[in-house]
């Protein structure tokens, strides 16, 4: 690593640490319905949406009603995107005359975008029309992100409220997330990205003849607008299959830095929003600090691994599968950020990362997308671990565990366990299923432990709603489309329902003021403990699997054996 | 806890019964209530089947045996915790042998069996009779031997009306005659309930225990998934490497891995911790009527303490003599002592004692025949003596200052402004000034004060560090109350308190999210006892109070509340500590078992593939590694039984220090201990040639 690399890393982390608290303050104004920066220019849009929703827009909901509204809304989105793809040849804005999409791919893609996973079994530019990309996927990029944010906000309210039944209004949270946060930030980012050279066009692909006389098709499209929300909403589904490694999505170092930063911007801001909403700024900082510590540790390990002289390459470092213009540090920063947050956008092929860096990427996801994580989902994910930590350690101070003045009881633990268990079960059982079936093994391109890693990665990415892929696996088959689709659904809505149940339960609890004997969650000890619980509970589940994939591959590579 | 009692727990008899009970607990119908140990038992069963029907090699047999031991040790821990209670229950049952009740209808007496008594019946108990059932004295006064339940041999007085009207079935009247109205149904008496409680028959899981069980079940499920899928992953990885791992990754090996990973340590000890928590209270002579109350005790953050008996010795005592100008202090002491010689009240006696202690006065100057006692009356509000000495009579009086001043001025004496100032100062400081005069001459005054118990201030400071606020309840006026509160170091006080105010105070505190504990004995305390999160009724109190509280203190010692809170905290801490220990143990077990499973992967025909580098402990062979981990896992349960029964040591420190201390011992210790333990066992069994 040279100085420029170090500066790149430090700048990224520093900018994040500066922007996050500011955003957190802004977010809290948005969700608490106060006047803020965006209410003047965009207030009319919320009013319009409120009128569309009708009376239900202002009613407080209990957690069951909140969940029902959320599920209905997402189901509707799923059906629309599914049908759009099945009928895309009959719909406008299809300049390349692309045919209808197969049912399983359409299903997988619909689930993928509605669940904020953005796993792409298809190649965007050659499978989906501009219509689908614009009115199906891009719309869900906003709405799936807003759904996650709404759930997180509902949980914050649950923790903040006392002796109440309700946790807010889903429509309000959804609209405010979209109108005041995602929309303006995307517009801003898209504008800047266009200035760096990202494509924004509705014209059909260019056909050019290269110097060597070969005809080449260069697809264009509304890239910049999709790019912005893809990054900000931790969606990750790129316009092009090569995602942000494609020069039309990510042309310059500045665009690279901007896109990189925008992956973590909203999730980081949510840590501070949390502090504000529960009236304990310090707690928000602690959570941000824990996320930061974990990401720095993962980044460090990956960079160390990548910069090790590679015996198989005669002592050079590996650039295969990476964009040379982005380089190792840029690629690793991105791979760490994108798997820590549940983005899944990429600027290098994760399959080509060194085994340890690939392992870190997988671990980031396996922990449940809680190191910043997805927009909203990262916060509620880490809060589940916070509840577990408080429960385990809280007992050790000789009181029944309490968090922010509220007792953590059987129901909260039950739901937290479910929230952790469901995605883990999907990863392990899904991978085992894929191994056991010929349809599962059919998609593999690699050999040796890397083949195992490919399958493990796919299910890890799907069940934790990340969406990035070890590019080696051919996932567009009925088996993978359906299996991964199920993993995405369970990993998303299983957790969301558990979280909303916790939110409802917390809202109804009474609050006990802290005393000298209360377990203090604002301390460094607690932060260290939280990291320990995340690594032990989250990590131990997957330790054997990781050993058999990236672990053994790393050791073999050091011994000069590659696959 | 005292050491001799502790060793008695492990008496041969208790251990013997516990071993017997441990076998009964293998019954899957009982076991299924504890998912962690149920899975372990299933694993043991599976391995045993394999040994019998498939492959009976030395390794598999040993694994199966140790898996059974794991379950056995867990059963044993529960059985021995219950055994301690059972021994106690046996002695209680002896008091329940059929007694004859002398039923009284108001006119006639009939002898019936105690079991035929109904609610509201009246019975007569005379000296020598055993009280047939719980009840309330409605007529008479008697001394009662309650040693059967309290273990205290000194008899206590029970009388109709007032706060000492409750009698307990099974106790014996040793003097006089009382009529008792029965207040408990058969089978629902205090002793019945105590027996049920100490036997653990009615023991229900407490809220926190349920939550922890859920977490443990969740962890078990996660590890079950991890191990089951590992079989698939391993077979596949073997195939990718061109190796057949099926001879290494066998069912017993996978079961071993699973049992090592699931939280067997805490799963096995959880119920023992709960039972022993109640048991520890019983040995402090406190009966908790539910486990929930013990748990709540750990959460208490407000203590309502009665001043009298808890913070101060019951009575005011003389603490200092203040002579009037021109009077010698010794003379004042001497006269005050004389005035109190025949005064039987505690205050009077304390004056005699103080004079003796300070000036070695013994009051033997006059012959008893020279002294005439003038008792206290409501009219004079003074008491004293008339001493006839050489023909003259000395009238010495002591009493409230205004009464004595009136007496002196009537006799033509003068008041002294200096003395008046002293009187005011004493009153301001929470004391009671008692003025002494001889005839028309004011001698000075004696300061009577509530004496705060030694060490209580430190105790309250300790409680404050634990985050517990103490509120003193007293009937005194605010001025006196404030002074005592300051001296005792309580955080708050309630002066001129009535039962209604107590109840309101508890409700207010609870509104604010606090958990409140209090003690009480009178019937008028009952509503407050019922409202408090932890209400400790004194055994000497009324039946109503004992019914309302959720704990009964057999010693009737209000200070016990502090012990109760500590026991509750200890119970919760033990649970947390052992859970942390159990979970952090897993790291080392992975490092023992995974290299044993996959060490040979990609070894190219040799034994040491790349993953054998995970064998950081340098364990002898794959078999010894797995066996050592299983043995360690089993032994750690039995090794921690004493800790589970005795509880983690509690110190009154702030939560932050407590947490760091326990994290260091049970978290970091839990990480390190198995590395050492497994290595040692590995050395041993390899040396012994067991693998």
PDB file of N, CA, C and O in Angstrom, chain A residues 282-326:
ATOM      1  N   UNK A 282     -25.647   9.246  23.312  1.00  0.00           N
ATOM      2  CA  UNK A 282     -24.450   8.452  23.561  1.00  0.00           C
ATOM      3  C   UNK A 282     -24.627   7.027  23.040  1.00  0.00           C
ATOM      4  O   UNK A 282     -23.707   6.434  22.503  1.00  0.00           O
ATOM      5  N   UNK A 283     -25.848   6.498  23.228  1.00  0.00           N
ATOM      6  CA  UNK A 283     -26.113   5.132  22.777  1.00  0.00           C
ATOM      7  C   UNK A 283     -25.960   5.045  21.256  1.00  0.00           C
ATOM      8  O   UNK A 283     -25.441   4.062  20.728  1.00  0.00           O
ATOM      9  N   UNK A 284     -26.398   6.092  20.558  1.00  0.00           N
ATOM     10  CA  UNK A 284     -26.231   6.140  19.107  1.00  0.00           C
ATOM     11  C   UNK A 284     -24.755   6.118  18.738  1.00  0.00           C
ATOM     12  O   UNK A 284     -24.342   5.406  17.821  1.00  0.00           O
ATOM     13  N   UNK A 285     -23.964   6.888  19.488  1.00  0.00           N
ATOM     14  CA  UNK A 285     -22.531   6.929  19.190  1.00  0.00           C
ATOM     15  C   UNK A 285     -21.882   5.580  19.459  1.00  0.00           C
ATOM     16  O   UNK A 285     -20.996   5.141  18.733  1.00  0.00           O
ATOM     17  N   UNK A 286     -22.316   4.919  20.535  1.00  0.00           N
ATOM     18  CA  UNK A 286     -21.753   3.604  20.862  1.00  0.00           C
ATOM     19  C   UNK A 286     -22.010   2.635  19.710  1.00  0.00           C
ATOM     20  O   UNK A 286     -21.115   1.898  19.271  1.00  0.00           O
ATOM     21  N   UNK A 287     -23.229   2.661  19.196  1.00  0.00           N
ATOM     22  CA  UNK A 287     -23.567   1.734  18.117  1.00  0.00           C
ATOM     23  C   UNK A 287     -22.780   2.065  16.858  1.00  0.00           C
ATOM     24  O   UNK A 287     -22.242   1.180  16.194  1.00  0.00           O
ATOM     25  N   UNK A 288     -22.662   3.356  16.573  1.00  0.00           N
ATOM     26  CA  UNK A 288     -21.852   3.762  15.429  1.00  0.00           C
ATOM     27  C   UNK A 288     -20.409   3.296  15.624  1.00  0.00           C
ATOM     28  O   UNK A 288     -19.777   2.771  14.702  1.00  0.00           O
ATOM     29  N   UNK A 289     -19.902   3.466  16.843  1.00  0.00           N
ATOM     30  CA  UNK A 289     -18.523   3.078  17.141  1.00  0.00           C
ATOM     31  C   UNK A 289     -18.292   1.592  16.940  1.00  0.00           C
ATOM     32  O   UNK A 289     -17.274   1.174  16.385  1.00  0.00           O
ATOM     33  N   UNK A 290     -19.244   0.789  17.391  1.00  0.00           N
ATOM     34  CA  UNK A 290     -19.113  -0.665  17.240  1.00  0.00           C
ATOM     35  C   UNK A 290     -19.096  -1.041  15.763  1.00  0.00           C
ATOM     36  O   UNK A 290     -18.275  -1.835  15.305  1.00  0.00           O
ATOM     37  N   UNK A 291     -19.999  -0.422  15.001  1.00  0.00           N
ATOM     38  CA  UNK A 291     -20.032  -0.692  13.560  1.00  0.00           C
ATOM     39  C   UNK A 291     -18.700  -0.315  12.927  1.00  0.00           C
ATOM     40  O   UNK A 291     -18.138  -1.054  12.111  1.00  0.00           O
ATOM     41  N   UNK A 292     -18.215   0.853  13.322  1.00  0.00           N
ATOM     42  CA  UNK A 292     -16.963   1.351  12.762  1.00  0.00           C
ATOM     43  C   UNK A 292     -15.821   0.402  13.102  1.00  0.00           C
ATOM     44  O   UNK A 292     -15.008   0.057  12.248  1.00  0.00           O
ATOM     45  N   UNK A 293     -15.764  -0.024  14.355  1.00  0.00           N
ATOM     46  CA  UNK A 293     -14.680  -0.913  14.789  1.00  0.00           C
ATOM     47  C   UNK A 293     -14.700  -2.206  13.982  1.00  0.00           C
ATOM     48  O   UNK A 293     -13.653  -2.693  13.528  1.00  0.00           O
ATOM     49  N   UNK A 294     -15.886  -2.762  13.794  1.00  0.00           N
ATOM     50  CA  UNK A 294     -15.988  -4.022  13.067  1.00  0.00           C
ATOM     51  C   UNK A 294     -15.585  -3.854  11.602  1.00  0.00           C
ATOM     52  O   UNK A 294     -14.916  -4.699  11.022  1.00  0.00           O
ATOM     53  N   UNK A 295     -15.983  -2.728  11.015  1.00  0.00           N
ATOM     54  CA  UNK A 295     -15.662  -2.543   9.598  1.00  0.00           C
ATOM     55  C   UNK A 295     -14.166  -2.314   9.430  1.00  0.00           C
ATOM     56  O   UNK A 295     -13.547  -2.819   8.494  1.00  0.00           O
ATOM     57  N   UNK A 296     -13.572  -1.588  10.360  1.00  0.00           N
ATOM     58  CA  UNK A 296     -12.136  -1.337  10.272  1.00  0.00           C
ATOM     59  C   UNK A 296     -11.367  -2.653  10.437  1.00  0.00           C
ATOM     60  O   UNK A 296     -10.401  -2.926   9.710  1.00  0.00           O
ATOM     61  N   UNK A 297     -11.827  -3.503  11.352  1.00  0.00           N
ATOM     62  CA  UNK A 297     -11.165  -4.794  11.551  1.00  0.00           C
ATOM     63  C   UNK A 297     -11.254  -5.642  10.282  1.00  0.00           C
ATOM     64  O   UNK A 297     -10.251  -6.210   9.824  1.00  0.00           O
ATOM     65  N   UNK A 298     -12.439  -5.704   9.680  1.00  0.00           N
ATOM     66  CA  UNK A 298     -12.622  -6.487   8.458  1.00  0.00           C
ATOM     67  C   UNK A 298     -11.784  -5.935   7.319  1.00  0.00           C
ATOM     68  O   UNK A 298     -11.130  -6.685   6.584  1.00  0.00           O
ATOM     69  N   UNK A 299     -11.783  -4.607   7.231  1.00  0.00           N
ATOM     70  CA  UNK A 299     -11.014  -3.941   6.187  1.00  0.00           C
ATOM     71  C   UNK A 299      -9.525  -4.246   6.352  1.00  0.00           C
ATOM     72  O   UNK A 299      -8.834  -4.581   5.388  1.00  0.00           O
ATOM     73  N   UNK A 300      -9.063  -4.153   7.574  1.00  0.00           N
ATOM     74  CA  UNK A 300      -7.647  -4.398   7.851  1.00  0.00           C
ATOM     75  C   UNK A 300      -7.242  -5.810   7.452  1.00  0.00           C
ATOM     76  O   UNK A 300      -6.242  -6.015   6.757  1.00  0.00           O
ATOM     77  N   UNK A 301      -8.062  -6.774   7.864  1.00  0.00           N
ATOM     78  CA  UNK A 301      -7.747  -8.172   7.566  1.00  0.00           C
ATOM     79  C   UNK A 301      -7.736  -8.409   6.055  1.00  0.00           C
ATOM     80  O   UNK A 301      -6.827  -9.047   5.520  1.00  0.00           O
ATOM     81  N   UNK A 302      -8.725  -7.853   5.362  1.00  0.00           N
ATOM     82  CA  UNK A 302      -8.807  -8.045   3.912  1.00  0.00           C
ATOM     83  C   UNK A 302      -7.608  -7.418   3.211  1.00  0.00           C
ATOM     84  O   UNK A 302      -6.990  -8.029   2.344  1.00  0.00           O
ATOM     85  N   UNK A 303      -7.283  -6.179   3.611  1.00  0.00           N
ATOM     86  CA  UNK A 303      -6.168  -5.490   2.961  1.00  0.00           C
ATOM     87  C   UNK A 303      -4.870  -6.239   3.196  1.00  0.00           C
ATOM     88  O   UNK A 303      -4.065  -6.436   2.296  1.00  0.00           O
ATOM     89  N   UNK A 304      -4.698  -6.695   4.445  1.00  0.00           N
ATOM     90  CA  UNK A 304      -3.486  -7.452   4.773  1.00  0.00           C
ATOM     91  C   UNK A 304      -3.379  -8.669   3.878  1.00  0.00           C
ATOM     92  O   UNK A 304      -2.327  -8.952   3.298  1.00  0.00           O
ATOM     93  N   UNK A 305      -4.512  -9.364   3.740  1.00  0.00           N
ATOM     94  CA  UNK A 305      -4.521 -10.577   2.946  1.00  0.00           C
ATOM     95  C   UNK A 305      -4.230 -10.272   1.474  1.00  0.00           C
ATOM     96  O   UNK A 305      -3.467 -10.982   0.812  1.00  0.00           O
ATOM     97  N   UNK A 306      -4.817  -9.186   0.973  1.00  0.00           N
ATOM     98  CA  UNK A 306      -4.636  -8.866  -0.442  1.00  0.00           C
ATOM     99  C   UNK A 306      -3.202  -8.430  -0.742  1.00  0.00           C
ATOM    100  O   UNK A 306      -2.692  -8.668  -1.828  1.00  0.00           O
ATOM    101  N   UNK A 307      -2.583  -7.764   0.215  1.00  0.00           N
ATOM    102  CA  UNK A 307      -1.238  -7.242  -0.044  1.00  0.00           C
ATOM    103  C   UNK A 307      -0.149  -8.238   0.298  1.00  0.00           C
ATOM    104  O   UNK A 307       1.025  -7.942   0.201  1.00  0.00           O
ATOM    105  N   UNK A 308      -0.544  -9.432   0.754  1.00  0.00           N
ATOM    106  CA  UNK A 308       0.448 -10.490   0.946  1.00  0.00           C
ATOM    107  C   UNK A 308       0.970 -10.894  -0.427  1.00  0.00           C
ATOM    108  O   UNK A 308       0.185 -11.069  -1.350  1.00  0.00           O
ATOM    109  N   UNK A 309       2.276 -11.069  -0.569  1.00  0.00           N
ATOM    110  CA  UNK A 309       2.785 -11.585  -1.838  1.00  0.00           C
ATOM    111  C   UNK A 309       2.147 -12.943  -2.113  1.00  0.00           C
ATOM    112  O   UNK A 309       2.086 -13.799  -1.229  1.00  0.00           O
ATOM    113  N   UNK A 310       1.629 -13.111  -3.298  1.00  0.00           N
ATOM    114  CA  UNK A 310       0.901 -14.332  -3.619  1.00  0.00           C
ATOM    115  C   UNK A 310       1.836 -15.340  -4.267  1.00  0.00           C
ATOM    116  O   UNK A 310       2.366 -15.124  -5.352  1.00  0.00           O
ATOM    117  N   UNK A 311       2.048 -16.465  -3.585  1.00  0.00           N
ATOM    118  CA  UNK A 311       2.994 -17.467  -4.041  1.00  0.00           C
ATOM    119  C   UNK A 311       2.639 -17.957  -5.445  1.00  0.00           C
ATOM    120  O   UNK A 311       3.512 -18.185  -6.275  1.00  0.00           O
ATOM    121  N   UNK A 312       1.328 -18.087  -5.710  1.00  0.00           N
ATOM    122  CA  UNK A 312       0.906 -18.614  -7.001  1.00  0.00           C
ATOM    123  C   UNK A 312       1.215 -17.646  -8.139  1.00  0.00           C
ATOM    124  O   UNK A 312       1.274 -18.018  -9.296  1.00  0.00           O
ATOM    125  N   UNK A 313       1.358 -16.357  -7.781  1.00  0.00           N
ATOM    126  CA  UNK A 313       1.622 -15.360  -8.810  1.00  0.00           C
ATOM    127  C   UNK A 313       3.083 -14.942  -8.777  1.00  0.00           C
ATOM    128  O   UNK A 313       3.440 -13.841  -9.192  1.00  0.00           O
ATOM    129  N   UNK A 314       3.910 -15.783  -8.224  1.00  0.00           N
ATOM    130  CA  UNK A 314       5.329 -15.473  -8.161  1.00  0.00           C
ATOM    131  C   UNK A 314       5.617 -14.290  -7.263  1.00  0.00           C
ATOM    132  O   UNK A 314       6.496 -13.488  -7.532  1.00  0.00           O
ATOM    133  N   UNK A 315       4.839 -14.180  -6.196  1.00  0.00           N
ATOM    134  CA  UNK A 315       5.117 -13.150  -5.198  1.00  0.00           C
ATOM    135  C   UNK A 315       4.464 -11.812  -5.513  1.00  0.00           C
ATOM    136  O   UNK A 315       4.668 -10.834  -4.803  1.00  0.00           O
ATOM    137  N   UNK A 316       3.638 -11.737  -6.564  1.00  0.00           N
ATOM    138  CA  UNK A 316       2.924 -10.485  -6.845  1.00  0.00           C
ATOM    139  C   UNK A 316       1.606 -10.469  -6.092  1.00  0.00           C
ATOM    140  O   UNK A 316       1.163 -11.484  -5.553  1.00  0.00           O
ATOM    141  N   UNK A 317       0.976  -9.297  -6.080  1.00  0.00           N
ATOM    142  CA  UNK A 317      -0.372  -9.276  -5.511  1.00  0.00           C
ATOM    143  C   UNK A 317      -1.365  -9.483  -6.634  1.00  0.00           C
ATOM    144  O   UNK A 317      -1.091  -9.180  -7.791  1.00  0.00           O
ATOM    145  N   UNK A 318      -2.536 -10.002  -6.267  1.00  0.00           N
ATOM    146  CA  UNK A 318      -3.479 -10.413  -7.295  1.00  0.00           C
ATOM    147  C   UNK A 318      -4.346  -9.251  -7.772  1.00  0.00           C
ATOM    148  O   UNK A 318      -4.975  -8.569  -6.972  1.00  0.00           O
ATOM    149  N   UNK A 319      -4.366  -9.035  -9.076  1.00  0.00           N
ATOM    150  CA  UNK A 319      -5.264  -8.020  -9.632  1.00  0.00           C
ATOM    151  C   UNK A 319      -6.314  -8.653 -10.534  1.00  0.00           C
ATOM    152  O   UNK A 319      -7.133  -7.958 -11.133  1.00  0.00           O
ATOM    153  N   UNK A 320      -6.297  -9.960 -10.622  1.00  0.00           N
ATOM    154  CA  UNK A 320      -7.274 -10.647 -11.464  1.00  0.00           C
ATOM    155  C   UNK A 320      -8.667 -10.370 -10.907  1.00  0.00           C
ATOM    156  O   UNK A 320      -8.889 -10.443  -9.689  1.00  0.00           O
ATOM    157  N   UNK A 321      -9.588 -10.049 -11.818  1.00  0.00           N
ATOM    158  CA  UNK A 321     -10.958  -9.794 -11.376  1.00  0.00           C
ATOM    159  C   UNK A 321     -11.143  -8.421 -10.770  1.00  0.00           C
ATOM    160  O   UNK A 321     -12.214  -8.075 -10.311  1.00  0.00           O
ATOM    161  N   UNK A 322     -10.093  -7.611 -10.739  1.00  0.00           N
ATOM    162  CA  UNK A 322     -10.240  -6.252 -10.226  1.00  0.00           C
ATOM    163  C   UNK A 322     -10.033  -5.282 -11.367  1.00  0.00           C
ATOM    164  O   UNK A 322      -9.295  -5.556 -12.306  1.00  0.00           O
ATOM    165  N   UNK A 323     -10.674  -4.140 -11.296  1.00  0.00           N
ATOM    166  CA  UNK A 323     -10.438  -3.100 -12.276  1.00  0.00           C
ATOM    167  C   UNK A 323      -9.087  -2.478 -11.994  1.00  0.00           C
ATOM    168  O   UNK A 323      -8.832  -2.018 -10.871  1.00  0.00           O
ATOM    169  N   UNK A 324      -8.229  -2.445 -12.987  1.00  0.00           N
ATOM    170  CA  UNK A 324      -6.899  -1.889 -12.715  1.00  0.00           C
ATOM    171  C   UNK A 324      -6.991  -0.412 -12.363  1.00  0.00           C
ATOM    172  O   UNK A 324      -6.228   0.097 -11.558  1.00  0.00           O
ATOM    173  N   UNK A 325      -8.001   0.285 -12.946  1.00  0.00           N
ATOM    174  CA  UNK A 325      -8.093   1.715 -12.630  1.00  0.00           C
ATOM    175  C   UNK A 325      -8.565   1.939 -11.194  1.00  0.00           C
ATOM    176  O   UNK A 325      -8.365   2.998 -10.620  1.00  0.00           O
ATOM    177  N   UNK A 326      -9.188   0.949 -10.606  1.00  0.00           N
ATOM    178  CA  UNK A 326      -9.625   1.104  -9.222  1.00  0.00           C
ATOM    179  C   UNK A 326      -8.556   0.581  -8.267  1.00  0.00           C
ATOM    180  O   UNK A 326      -8.326   1.149  -7.203  1.00  0.00           O
TER     181      UNK A 326
END
